[in-house]
Amino acid sequence: MATSLGDSLNDARRGVPSPRPPKGRENAKNTLCRNVTIFGHCKYANSGCAFNHDPSKFGNSPNSHQNDSAKKKFNVDSPSFTPLQPASNGASSSSRSATISPKAANAAVFTPKRAPAKTNLVSPQPQPKDMNTDWGSHDFPDFVPQTFDTSQLAADPTASAAAMNSYDPFSVSSTMAGLGGASHQASLNPYSQDAANLGGAAYFQSTNTFTQPLQYHLYAPLGPHRENLAPYQRTVHDFFIPDNLREELQRKAEATLQVLPNSTLPSVDHFHSLVPLDTTNQKNAALFGYPSWVYKAMSSQDGNYYTLRRLEGYRLTNEKAIRSIDPWKRLDNGSIVTILDAFTTRAFGDSSLIIVTDYHPLAKSLAEHHFNFNQRFQGNRSPQNFILEQVLWSYIVQIASALKTIHSHGLASRMIHPSKILLTSKNRIRLNACAVLDIVQYDNPRSITDLQQEDLVQLGRLILSLATNSPNAMLNIPKSMEQVSRIYSEQMHECLKWLLSPGPSASTPQSPSANALLNIDAFLAGISTQMASVLNASLNAEDTLLSSVNRELENSRLVRLLTKLNFVNERPEFENAPQWSETGERYYLKLFRDYVFHQVDAAGHPVIDLGHVLGVLNKLDAGTEEKIMLVSRDEQNCFVVTYKEIKRSLEMAFQDLIKASRGGR
Ligand SMILES: Nc1ncnc2c1ncn2[C@@H]1O[C@H](COP(=O)(O)OP(=O)(O)OP(=O)(O)O)[C@@H](O)[C@H]1O
């Protein structure tokens, strides 16, 4: 029968006789007396207690019970837990001595070794002998930002760690520092189309490193896409202009606002903040007789951006030369870069001629666009890389239109050259650098008829080189013409033949045999069928643009409505106005705002739904008779109102605000 500890204590208090060995327990001598266990001794030990009174025989002492319990429980005296590394040979850690023998001081220094490869145990990583010394002894290089080419990493992974130490993606200063003079200036144009020609080519070659400016203007097409939707459904994209158009406009805006930090370029007259637009610092004086530079600049007179073409080293000898620009200022044609002014300056430290024209952000020359084989075709001039015939006709028609305007003003372009025709948007070109030769060659006048005829010949040369994808097409005209007849239509071949005919020979491009002067009217008559199709394409493009603008019109209407709502809602001065109190007539304007923007679903989660916002605001703008239920935030009030009523209330509140703004409270 078991005896509880309580019973034993009671027995002890009473001085009960030592329990007799239970019947049948003759081996009581092998059992430790309970009195010894409880009190440390037994007063009946010598007077008949049959139990054993020697605790040492049981490996026990009167305190050993306490010690046992102390060992079992955690208490404040518990030794702190220090995990031991498992032995690399797989021996149990419990076999280790908890203390270190003094002999250990003489033990050989422990040098950790790698576990044998065949062991399955995860061996602990060898620890350095002295961590502090080791850290201190490492010679960590200081962080020095430099340009970084991630392509190296792919080629040589072992170099990656060292390379990463020196990479700062936001540092362009070190890149710029390596560039000098004009190349430095040119390379600062991140939109420059011909990066390989720039002084900063190394920087631009690896597109991986080009982290600035941020590419926020790139939009990926997000679903759901049209084909997954019912015809009446709309996506968010349907409410805004197409992504590619927005991207183009944003890039142009960014290029326009771009500045050149730490520029040493001077201000020229009322133009300041000059930014070089040249994509190469190799200047040849072949076209104008002077090296020319092109800059974007801001006018302090009207805050607009213009292009300054500088002819370096030009000296004005005749006052009338500069006035030959005047008739050019009166020209109005969409295919000519508008010429605004011309003057000479010494701001650059020399004598320079400056011609001011309109600025077309991100424009590039036809030469850059079509003759940059490395970038565009990787040297491949296969037929599929030749310019489409419609595009060539579009160029011809646009230039013919420009020449018509120029020639009918008694002027000649004199500069129909691939590097002097700007591509300002898709297939949209403009004659650039007109009038320059009129100024610089003023003292060597030539017959205007000759010059105008030469314009048409220059047009022929330009189209021939574009059609053959070769700037040197004129070196072997028969071969180039033969190539044209293989790739393009008979009409294109005839047109080029007419333009390139040496002297007055043809009446129209289609009947080269008739004798007549090479003039622009005859040319226009000859390409009239192409003009009709180019006009049609241009009208279609205009319609597309107009519908894109229309989408933004809707947005601007909603922005105005939102502005109105925000003007009247939550004005601090109306805090105590009775009209806005819970019984006032304008209270539901507040509730309407909650209805538009602060809706929650049945589970209390915010509803973020642009479709709801646009739908509701459109109905408000139209003032429809549709009824909506507006509920106060505490859900104690509920109004059923039409959009028409809300619109009227909003209008009144806004008109009051306008009156108050004029001081007419
Ligand atoms: N009106 C302009 N608006 C915007 N950019 C322009 C304008 N005129 C020229 N540019 C830009 O300046 C760049 C340099 O023009 P430029 O006429 O000097 O051509 P180029 O190829 O450098 O020829 P050249 O070797 O004769 O100087 C053009 O590629 C073009 O991108």
XYZ file of C-alpha atoms and ligand atoms in Angstrom:
696
model
C 0.000 0.000 0.000
C 1.397 3.317 -0.886
C 1.923 5.911 1.775
C 1.597 9.492 0.991
C 4.090 12.134 2.025
C 1.358 13.774 4.211
C 0.907 10.616 6.177
C 4.604 10.367 6.794
C 4.771 13.921 8.103
C 1.904 13.249 10.471
C 3.625 10.137 11.697
C 6.772 12.066 12.386
C 4.960 14.734 14.381
C 3.313 12.147 16.446
C 6.544 10.210 16.862
C 4.988 7.121 15.454
C 6.890 3.954 15.690
C 8.926 3.022 12.770
C 6.827 1.202 10.282
C 7.161 -2.452 10.499
C 8.310 -4.263 7.492
C 5.344 -5.387 5.629
C 4.450 -8.975 5.854
C 6.293 -11.049 3.365
C 9.037 -8.445 3.037
C 11.824 -10.264 4.703
C 14.357 -8.438 2.655
C 13.430 -5.192 4.429
C 17.109 -4.671 5.144
C 17.426 -3.804 1.500
C 14.930 -0.968 1.836
C 15.956 2.418 3.139
C 13.971 3.458 6.196
C 11.489 6.202 5.421
C 12.406 8.085 8.623
C 15.934 8.398 7.351
C 14.609 9.642 4.074
C 12.342 12.204 5.779
C 14.110 13.228 8.989
C 17.649 12.141 8.335
C 17.596 9.573 11.091
C 15.333 6.972 12.660
C 14.954 6.905 16.448
C 14.012 3.248 16.191
C 17.091 2.330 14.357
C 18.493 0.533 17.371
C 15.189 -0.600 18.814
C 13.803 -2.950 16.267
C 13.283 -1.045 13.015
C 13.805 -3.674 10.375
C 14.649 -1.257 7.590
C 18.041 -0.227 6.518
C 19.439 2.998 8.007
C 22.568 3.443 5.923
C 21.729 5.763 3.020
C 25.222 5.451 1.578
C 24.385 1.907 0.603
C 21.749 3.266 -1.701
C 23.963 5.911 -3.181
C 21.720 8.369 -1.434
C 22.034 10.844 1.354
C 19.427 12.746 3.288
C 20.056 15.694 0.974
C 20.302 13.730 -2.172
C 16.569 13.885 -2.685
C 16.708 17.661 -2.577
C 19.660 17.671 -4.900
C 17.787 15.445 -7.287
C 14.840 17.761 -7.425
C 17.130 20.737 -7.776
C 18.777 19.032 -10.712
C 15.482 18.275 -12.346
C 14.094 21.788 -12.199
C 15.414 24.944 -13.745
C 15.972 27.688 -11.245
C 18.123 30.754 -10.840
C 21.036 28.598 -9.886
C 20.787 26.566 -13.042
C 24.009 26.808 -14.991
C 23.713 28.734 -18.194
C 23.385 26.588 -21.268
C 26.496 26.492 -23.383
C 26.095 24.433 -26.508
C 29.025 22.306 -27.378
C 30.236 21.760 -30.880
C 29.608 18.184 -31.883
C 32.807 16.289 -32.339
C 33.846 16.068 -35.889
C 34.528 12.373 -35.559
C 31.023 11.726 -34.529
C 31.679 11.083 -30.835
C 28.915 12.080 -28.495
C 29.423 15.448 -26.856
C 28.239 14.021 -23.543
C 31.461 12.120 -23.289
C 33.387 15.378 -23.031
C 34.504 16.683 -19.728
C 32.619 19.790 -18.651
C 35.716 21.318 -17.160
C 39.118 21.811 -18.615
C 41.901 20.015 -16.992
C 44.930 22.156 -15.951
C 46.913 19.825 -18.161
C 45.150 21.326 -21.079
C 47.410 24.402 -20.789
C 50.274 22.279 -22.056
C 48.239 20.691 -24.808
C 49.281 21.233 -28.389
C 47.515 24.066 -30.213
C 44.381 22.791 -31.886
C 44.471 23.250 -35.637
C 41.089 22.518 -37.171
C 41.139 20.414 -40.282
C 38.511 19.641 -42.858
C 36.503 16.527 -42.126
C 37.391 13.654 -44.400
C 35.353 13.804 -47.544
C 33.792 10.413 -46.913
C 32.157 11.444 -43.635
C 28.455 12.057 -43.760
C 28.479 14.370 -40.813
C 28.144 18.063 -41.281
C 31.409 19.166 -39.866
C 31.576 22.560 -38.203
C 33.363 25.209 -40.152
C 36.885 25.641 -38.901
C 37.104 28.773 -36.827
C 40.002 31.138 -37.160
C 42.391 31.016 -34.283
C 41.787 34.579 -33.257
C 38.767 36.204 -34.765
C 39.642 39.728 -33.743
C 43.094 39.572 -35.141
C 41.829 38.053 -38.339
C 39.175 40.722 -38.972
C 41.643 43.406 -38.198
C 44.224 41.957 -40.488
C 41.911 41.925 -43.532
C 42.692 44.807 -45.750
C 39.265 46.006 -46.927
C 39.552 48.516 -49.737
C 37.717 51.805 -49.417
C 34.566 52.055 -51.525
C 35.325 54.077 -54.626
C 32.403 54.538 -57.030
C 33.341 53.820 -60.626
C 31.642 52.870 -63.830
C 30.660 49.298 -63.852
C 30.159 46.888 -66.664
C 27.979 43.988 -65.627
C 28.807 42.177 -68.824
C 32.195 41.460 -67.220
C 30.457 39.434 -64.588
C 28.965 37.082 -67.100
C 32.316 36.642 -68.762
C 34.310 36.196 -65.591
C 32.327 35.262 -62.499
C 35.440 35.285 -60.353
C 35.774 38.995 -61.007
C 32.303 39.665 -59.726
C 33.147 40.187 -56.076
C 35.857 42.690 -56.830
C 33.709 44.406 -59.400
C 30.730 44.684 -57.092
C 32.881 46.519 -54.562
C 33.466 49.287 -56.985
C 30.026 49.594 -58.535
C 27.892 52.642 -58.022
C 25.044 52.659 -60.536
C 24.176 56.249 -59.736
C 27.575 57.682 -60.335
C 27.958 59.291 -63.726
C 30.585 61.732 -62.614
C 33.454 59.335 -63.145
C 32.148 58.555 -66.606
C 31.872 62.188 -67.460
C 35.263 62.960 -66.060
C 36.794 60.783 -68.740
C 35.271 62.805 -71.517
C 36.776 65.924 -72.813
C 35.687 68.962 -74.747
C 32.962 68.596 -77.302
C 32.718 64.847 -76.854
C 31.950 65.471 -73.234
C 29.152 67.775 -74.172
C 27.778 65.478 -76.823
C 27.741 62.475 -74.556
C 25.521 64.248 -72.106
C 22.611 63.854 -74.419
C 21.039 60.589 -73.170
C 18.615 60.620 -76.068
C 21.310 60.878 -78.591
C 20.464 58.343 -81.272
C 23.986 57.406 -82.156
C 25.534 56.485 -78.868
C 28.408 54.574 -80.453
C 29.786 57.746 -81.985
C 29.836 59.604 -78.722
C 32.792 60.312 -76.547
C 30.976 58.337 -73.850
C 30.590 55.240 -76.001
C 31.984 52.963 -73.315
C 29.286 54.128 -71.006
C 26.460 53.669 -73.430
C 27.597 50.432 -75.014
C 26.459 48.293 -72.146
C 22.795 49.007 -71.790
C 22.851 47.037 -68.529
C 24.683 49.875 -66.865
C 22.365 52.572 -68.088
C 20.311 53.129 -65.011
C 19.769 56.849 -65.404
C 17.511 58.455 -66.367
C 14.848 56.205 -64.944
C 12.859 54.297 -67.497
C 9.511 55.353 -66.045
C 8.185 56.230 -69.448
C 8.185 52.619 -70.531
C 4.789 51.032 -70.147
C 4.165 47.333 -70.440
C 0.756 46.374 -71.821
C -1.333 45.265 -68.872
C -4.270 42.939 -69.061
C -7.115 42.416 -69.402
C -6.698 42.831 -73.126
C -9.493 43.809 -75.464
C -10.041 40.338 -76.861
C -10.917 39.034 -73.384
C -13.620 41.634 -72.879
C -17.184 42.086 -73.990
C -17.650 44.954 -76.488
C -19.238 47.221 -73.886
C -16.427 46.712 -71.361
C -13.550 49.145 -71.016
C -10.030 48.862 -69.664
C -8.221 51.663 -67.864
C -6.082 52.112 -70.997
C -9.182 53.044 -72.959
C -9.441 56.246 -70.961
C -5.980 57.551 -71.769
C -3.896 58.184 -74.881
C -2.042 55.117 -76.189
C 1.066 54.175 -74.258
C 3.451 54.548 -77.200
C 2.226 58.057 -77.910
C 2.470 59.047 -74.264
C 5.950 57.596 -74.085
C 7.015 59.548 -77.156
C 5.600 62.793 -75.777
C 7.160 62.258 -72.376
C 10.541 61.474 -73.871
C 10.337 64.617 -75.955
C 9.364 66.696 -72.946
C 12.254 65.228 -70.994
C 14.696 65.929 -73.826
C 13.431 69.505 -74.038
C 13.955 70.104 -70.329
C 17.351 68.433 -70.230
C 20.165 70.678 -68.990
C 23.917 70.387 -69.086
C 25.308 70.459 -65.534
C 28.475 72.515 -65.034
C 28.311 73.695 -68.608
C 31.016 76.030 -69.805
C 28.997 77.057 -72.851
C 28.288 80.789 -72.895
C 24.959 82.565 -73.173
C 24.423 83.885 -76.677
C 22.409 87.064 -76.940
C 19.161 86.283 -75.104
C 19.708 82.524 -75.370
C 21.013 80.672 -72.351
C 21.334 77.098 -70.992
C 22.906 75.796 -74.178
C 22.951 72.023 -74.671
C 24.860 70.537 -77.628
C 22.747 68.447 -80.001
C 25.558 67.198 -82.201
C 26.049 63.487 -82.014
C 29.610 63.637 -83.254
C 32.484 65.944 -82.506
C 34.041 65.365 -85.929
C 33.098 68.426 -87.900
C 33.673 68.799 -91.565
C 33.296 72.113 -93.286
C 32.286 70.526 -96.613
C 28.632 71.542 -96.619
C 28.771 75.144 -95.377
C 32.460 75.975 -95.753
C 32.655 76.341 -91.946
C 32.477 73.779 -89.130
C 28.968 73.918 -87.675
C 27.623 73.154 -84.212
C 24.028 72.773 -83.128
C 22.734 73.670 -79.670
C 19.408 73.647 -77.910
C 18.918 76.884 -75.959
C 16.278 78.655 -73.938
C 15.245 82.177 -74.777
C 15.070 84.560 -71.842
C 12.585 86.617 -73.840
C 9.772 84.078 -74.059
C 11.019 81.018 -72.105
C 10.770 78.793 -75.198
C 13.416 76.437 -76.535
C 15.163 77.023 -79.853
C 17.936 75.540 -81.909
C 21.071 77.585 -82.539
C 23.269 76.566 -85.442
C 26.714 78.053 -85.025
C 29.110 78.412 -87.947
C 32.494 78.626 -86.291
C 34.889 81.245 -87.594
C 32.406 83.017 -89.887
C 33.187 86.724 -90.395
C 30.470 89.002 -91.677
C 31.836 91.161 -94.483
C 28.590 92.457 -95.932
C 25.731 93.706 -93.770
C 23.241 92.631 -96.477
C 24.317 88.983 -96.196
C 22.660 88.584 -92.844
C 19.502 90.223 -94.138
C 19.093 87.504 -96.747
C 17.497 85.518 -93.929
C 14.433 87.778 -93.922
C 12.430 86.108 -96.754
C 13.043 82.739 -95.056
C 11.355 84.008 -91.891
C 8.134 84.465 -93.848
C 7.931 80.878 -95.085
C 5.225 78.736 -93.587
C 5.468 75.072 -94.490
C 5.204 71.988 -92.280
C 8.120 70.330 -94.042
C 10.629 73.113 -93.332
C 12.242 73.768 -89.951
C 11.093 77.315 -89.272
C 13.886 79.886 -89.480
C 13.603 82.684 -86.961
C 16.730 84.799 -86.861
C 20.403 85.136 -87.746
C 23.166 87.138 -86.088
C 26.882 87.057 -85.446
C 28.443 86.659 -82.035
C 31.781 86.593 -80.266
C 30.377 84.790 -77.241
C 32.303 81.598 -78.101
C 35.600 83.467 -78.219
C 35.676 83.577 -82.014
C 33.549 85.190 -84.644
C 30.530 82.911 -85.219
C 27.340 83.077 -87.251
C 24.241 81.972 -85.336
C 21.048 80.892 -87.092
C 18.034 80.453 -84.841
C 15.415 77.868 -85.797
C 12.600 75.941 -84.139
C 13.632 73.147 -81.809
C 12.250 69.654 -82.476
C 13.075 67.432 -79.499
C 14.596 64.053 -80.291
C 14.790 64.868 -83.982
C 17.440 62.974 -85.886
C 18.697 63.359 -89.381
C 17.793 60.938 -92.170
C 21.472 60.039 -92.317
C 21.429 59.014 -88.658
C 18.194 57.137 -89.078
C 18.853 55.278 -92.312
C 22.596 55.080 -92.790
C 23.592 53.878 -89.367
C 24.129 50.310 -90.474
C 25.915 49.164 -87.349
C 23.011 50.049 -85.157
C 20.138 49.421 -87.490
C 21.018 46.507 -89.688
C 24.224 45.150 -88.152
C 25.763 45.633 -91.577
C 23.072 43.613 -93.296
C 21.737 45.323 -96.418
C 19.361 42.573 -97.428
C 16.248 43.649 -99.416
C 13.966 43.374 -96.410
C 15.991 46.144 -94.794
C 15.400 48.609 -97.615
C 13.025 51.463 -96.955
C 9.408 50.733 -97.825
C 8.246 52.331 -101.063
C 5.367 54.146 -99.300
C 7.877 55.692 -96.904
C 10.076 56.845 -99.789
C 7.086 58.385 -101.568
C 6.093 60.076 -98.330
C 9.578 61.622 -98.112
C 9.433 62.695 -101.762
C 6.016 64.302 -101.365
C 6.991 66.155 -98.175
C 10.194 67.513 -99.688
C 8.360 68.427 -102.903
C 5.822 70.332 -100.825
C 8.635 72.197 -99.037
C 10.340 72.990 -102.354
C 7.092 74.267 -103.786
C 6.850 76.817 -100.959
C 10.527 77.730 -101.152
C 10.635 78.092 -104.917
C 7.402 80.043 -105.088
C 9.010 82.613 -102.728
C 11.876 83.006 -105.179
C 14.255 81.052 -102.950
C 16.168 77.798 -103.236
C 16.821 75.274 -100.489
C 20.418 74.502 -101.568
C 20.715 71.925 -98.800
C 18.822 68.701 -99.575
C 21.233 66.364 -97.877
C 20.585 63.300 -95.631
C 22.350 64.988 -92.706
C 20.249 68.137 -93.077
C 16.766 66.633 -93.206
C 15.243 66.041 -89.808
C 12.985 63.171 -88.909
C 10.819 64.671 -86.162
C 8.326 61.823 -85.706
C 7.343 58.675 -87.575
C 7.917 59.315 -91.310
C 7.617 63.064 -90.675
C 10.520 65.006 -92.159
C 11.546 68.660 -92.371
C 14.205 70.452 -94.382
C 16.801 71.844 -91.998
C 19.626 74.348 -92.444
C 17.981 76.191 -95.337
C 19.155 79.780 -95.759
C 22.637 79.071 -94.379
C 24.248 79.067 -97.835
C 22.335 82.223 -98.780
C 24.236 84.001 -96.000
C 27.672 82.435 -96.269
C 27.794 82.541 -100.086
C 26.173 85.948 -100.391
C 29.176 87.351 -102.156
C 29.053 84.602 -104.831
C 25.499 84.892 -106.157
C 24.119 82.283 -108.576
C 21.015 82.300 -110.757
C 17.958 81.310 -108.754
C 16.712 79.126 -111.626
C 19.933 77.127 -111.522
C 19.718 76.781 -107.787
C 16.110 75.638 -107.937
C 16.954 73.050 -110.591
C 19.807 71.907 -108.455
C 17.350 71.416 -105.581
C 15.545 68.821 -107.689
C 18.786 67.103 -108.606
C 19.755 67.050 -104.934
C 16.358 65.514 -104.184
C 17.082 62.818 -106.776
C 20.473 62.084 -105.177
C 18.922 61.904 -101.736
C 16.199 59.473 -102.794
C 18.678 57.347 -104.727
C 20.942 56.985 -101.711
C 17.965 56.232 -99.434
C 16.536 53.722 -101.915
C 19.850 51.892 -102.184
C 20.597 52.278 -98.483
C 23.937 53.742 -99.387
C 25.250 57.295 -98.895
C 27.625 56.630 -101.805
C 24.971 55.640 -104.344
C 25.934 58.548 -106.609
C 29.401 57.092 -107.195
C 27.886 54.494 -109.524
C 24.570 55.812 -110.780
C 23.802 53.071 -113.369
C 24.336 50.329 -110.790
C 22.236 52.175 -108.207
C 19.432 52.762 -110.709
C 19.493 49.106 -111.639
C 19.142 48.242 -107.957
C 16.184 50.627 -107.656
C 14.418 49.041 -110.615
C 14.805 45.649 -108.953
C 13.396 46.693 -105.589
C 10.916 49.473 -106.352
C 8.130 50.198 -108.804
C 8.583 51.480 -112.328
C 7.175 54.845 -111.251
C 9.897 55.264 -108.642
C 12.548 54.410 -111.198
C 11.133 56.919 -113.680
C 10.861 59.583 -111.001
C 14.521 59.206 -110.071
C 15.569 59.199 -113.712
C 13.719 62.450 -114.229
C 15.221 64.103 -111.146
C 18.755 63.040 -112.001
C 18.608 63.899 -115.687
C 21.498 66.247 -116.460
C 19.851 69.468 -117.502
C 16.486 70.520 -118.872
C 14.972 67.444 -120.481
C 11.649 66.325 -119.141
C 8.161 67.711 -118.691
C 7.016 65.232 -116.032
C 8.763 62.484 -114.130
C 6.663 59.953 -116.051
C 7.458 61.232 -119.543
C 11.158 62.012 -119.457
C 11.395 62.346 -123.191
C 9.543 65.656 -123.476
C 11.716 68.767 -123.338
C 10.980 71.196 -120.565
C 12.628 72.889 -117.636
C 13.127 70.808 -114.529
C 10.770 72.629 -112.234
C 8.842 71.855 -109.090
C 5.398 72.289 -110.634
C 6.170 69.740 -113.320
C 7.508 67.420 -110.680
C 4.395 67.786 -108.501
C 2.179 67.069 -111.508
C 4.172 63.920 -112.222
C 3.824 62.517 -108.693
C 0.159 63.526 -108.221
C -1.051 59.934 -107.770
C 1.489 59.407 -105.004
C 0.521 62.704 -103.446
C -3.071 61.481 -103.212
C -2.089 58.335 -101.338
C 0.336 60.212 -99.067
C -2.434 62.697 -98.300
C -4.788 59.844 -97.482
C -2.252 58.233 -95.117
C -1.680 61.568 -93.476
C -5.437 62.109 -92.982
C -5.735 58.664 -91.403
C -2.866 59.449 -89.051
C -4.562 62.716 -88.155
C -7.824 60.890 -87.373
C -5.980 58.477 -85.103
C -4.288 61.315 -83.279
C -7.561 63.167 -82.945
C -9.268 60.198 -81.339
C -6.329 59.898 -78.925
C -6.684 63.568 -78.062
C -10.386 62.978 -77.574
C -9.657 60.447 -74.828
C -7.561 62.998 -72.997
C -10.345 65.537 -73.440
C -12.588 63.269 -71.335
C -9.915 63.138 -68.678
C -9.436 66.867 -68.572
C -13.220 67.264 -68.149
C -13.111 64.959 -65.143
C -10.069 66.723 -63.709
C -11.983 70.001 -63.795
C -14.958 68.383 -62.055
C -12.721 66.845 -59.399
C -11.033 70.188 -58.865
C -14.417 71.787 -58.292
C -15.455 69.091 -55.817
C -12.245 69.478 -53.885
C -12.545 73.256 -53.825
C -15.895 73.104 -52.062
C -15.551 70.017 -49.853
C -14.054 70.164 -46.353
C -13.254 73.872 -46.364
C -12.268 74.885 -42.851
C -14.178 78.174 -43.098
C -17.378 76.207 -43.752
C -16.875 74.098 -40.656
C -19.732 75.741 -38.774
C -21.772 76.924 -41.753
C -25.371 75.694 -41.421
C -25.533 74.747 -45.121
C -22.838 72.125 -44.595
C -24.263 70.820 -41.293
C -26.040 67.494 -41.205
C -29.335 69.241 -41.875
C -27.934 71.648 -44.483
C -28.587 71.448 -48.213
C -24.924 70.870 -49.026
C -24.380 68.036 -46.622
C -24.832 65.432 -49.299
C -21.914 66.860 -51.292
C -19.768 65.517 -48.488
C -21.572 62.205 -48.598
C -21.189 62.117 -52.351
C -17.431 62.422 -51.964
C -17.554 59.379 -49.661
C -19.747 57.622 -52.208
C -17.162 58.217 -54.949
C -13.931 57.572 -53.098
C -14.507 56.003 -49.718
C -16.704 53.040 -50.522
C -16.157 49.809 -48.660
C -17.404 46.365 -49.566
C -19.590 44.090 -47.428
C -16.534 42.942 -45.478
C -15.450 46.537 -44.802
C -12.536 46.462 -47.266
C -11.893 49.668 -49.262
C -13.184 49.548 -52.839
C -10.480 50.833 -55.192
C -12.246 50.885 -58.523
C -11.351 53.456 -61.152
C -14.329 52.310 -63.228
C -16.696 53.281 -60.414
C -15.031 56.690 -59.983
C -15.092 57.487 -63.708
C -18.669 56.241 -64.151
C -20.010 58.236 -61.212
C -18.138 61.428 -62.135
C -19.332 61.198 -65.733
C -22.918 60.954 -64.493
C -22.363 63.932 -62.204
C -20.895 65.933 -65.070
C -23.894 65.093 -67.230
C -26.333 65.692 -64.309
C -28.429 62.604 -65.024
C -31.783 61.788 -63.410
C -30.398 58.550 -61.985
C -30.893 58.268 -58.245
C -28.264 57.186 -55.778
C -28.429 56.525 -52.066
C -25.960 58.421 -49.913
C -25.414 57.174 -46.387
C -23.764 59.136 -43.588
C -20.645 57.721 -41.990
C -22.475 56.834 -38.777
C -25.174 55.182 -40.902
C -27.822 57.263 -39.117
C -28.819 59.323 -42.181
C -29.614 58.259 -45.652
C -30.454 60.434 -48.687
C -31.806 59.436 -52.049
C -30.741 62.096 -54.565
C -30.322 62.399 -58.314
C -27.028 63.318 -59.964
C -28.832 66.380 -61.260
C -29.453 67.595 -57.698
C -25.869 66.959 -56.706
C -24.653 68.808 -59.763
C -26.874 71.817 -58.981
C -25.694 71.867 -55.397
C -22.063 71.610 -56.457
C -22.475 74.449 -58.947
C -24.067 76.697 -56.317
C -21.390 75.946 -53.756
C -18.687 76.644 -56.329
C -20.264 79.893 -57.477
C -20.456 81.036 -53.837
C -16.802 80.236 -53.505
C -15.946 82.274 -56.577
C -17.947 85.229 -55.237
C -16.136 84.937 -51.910
C -12.781 84.799 -53.701
C -13.594 88.160 -55.236
C -14.410 89.567 -51.836
C -18.178 89.612 -52.495
C -19.418 87.569 -49.583
N 16.068 72.128 -85.335
C 16.506 71.068 -84.655
N 15.778 70.564 -83.646
C 16.227 69.516 -82.962
N 17.371 68.884 -83.189
C 18.137 69.328 -84.197
C 17.758 70.446 -84.971
N 18.711 70.673 -85.890
C 19.651 69.730 -85.690
N 19.319 68.922 -84.680
C 20.056 67.808 -84.131
O 21.418 68.141 -84.169
C 22.135 67.088 -84.757
C 23.310 67.689 -85.499
O 22.866 68.428 -86.609
P 23.817 68.758 -87.814
O 23.027 69.491 -88.813
O 25.064 69.401 -87.315
O 24.097 67.333 -88.372
P 25.448 66.519 -88.393
O 25.032 65.107 -88.650
O 26.230 66.802 -87.165
O 26.125 67.083 -89.697
P 27.485 67.929 -89.828
O 28.558 66.938 -89.799
O 27.334 68.616 -91.124
O 27.516 68.897 -88.684
C 21.119 66.402 -85.658
O 21.396 65.077 -85.799
C 19.842 66.553 -84.931
O 19.649 65.462 -84.061
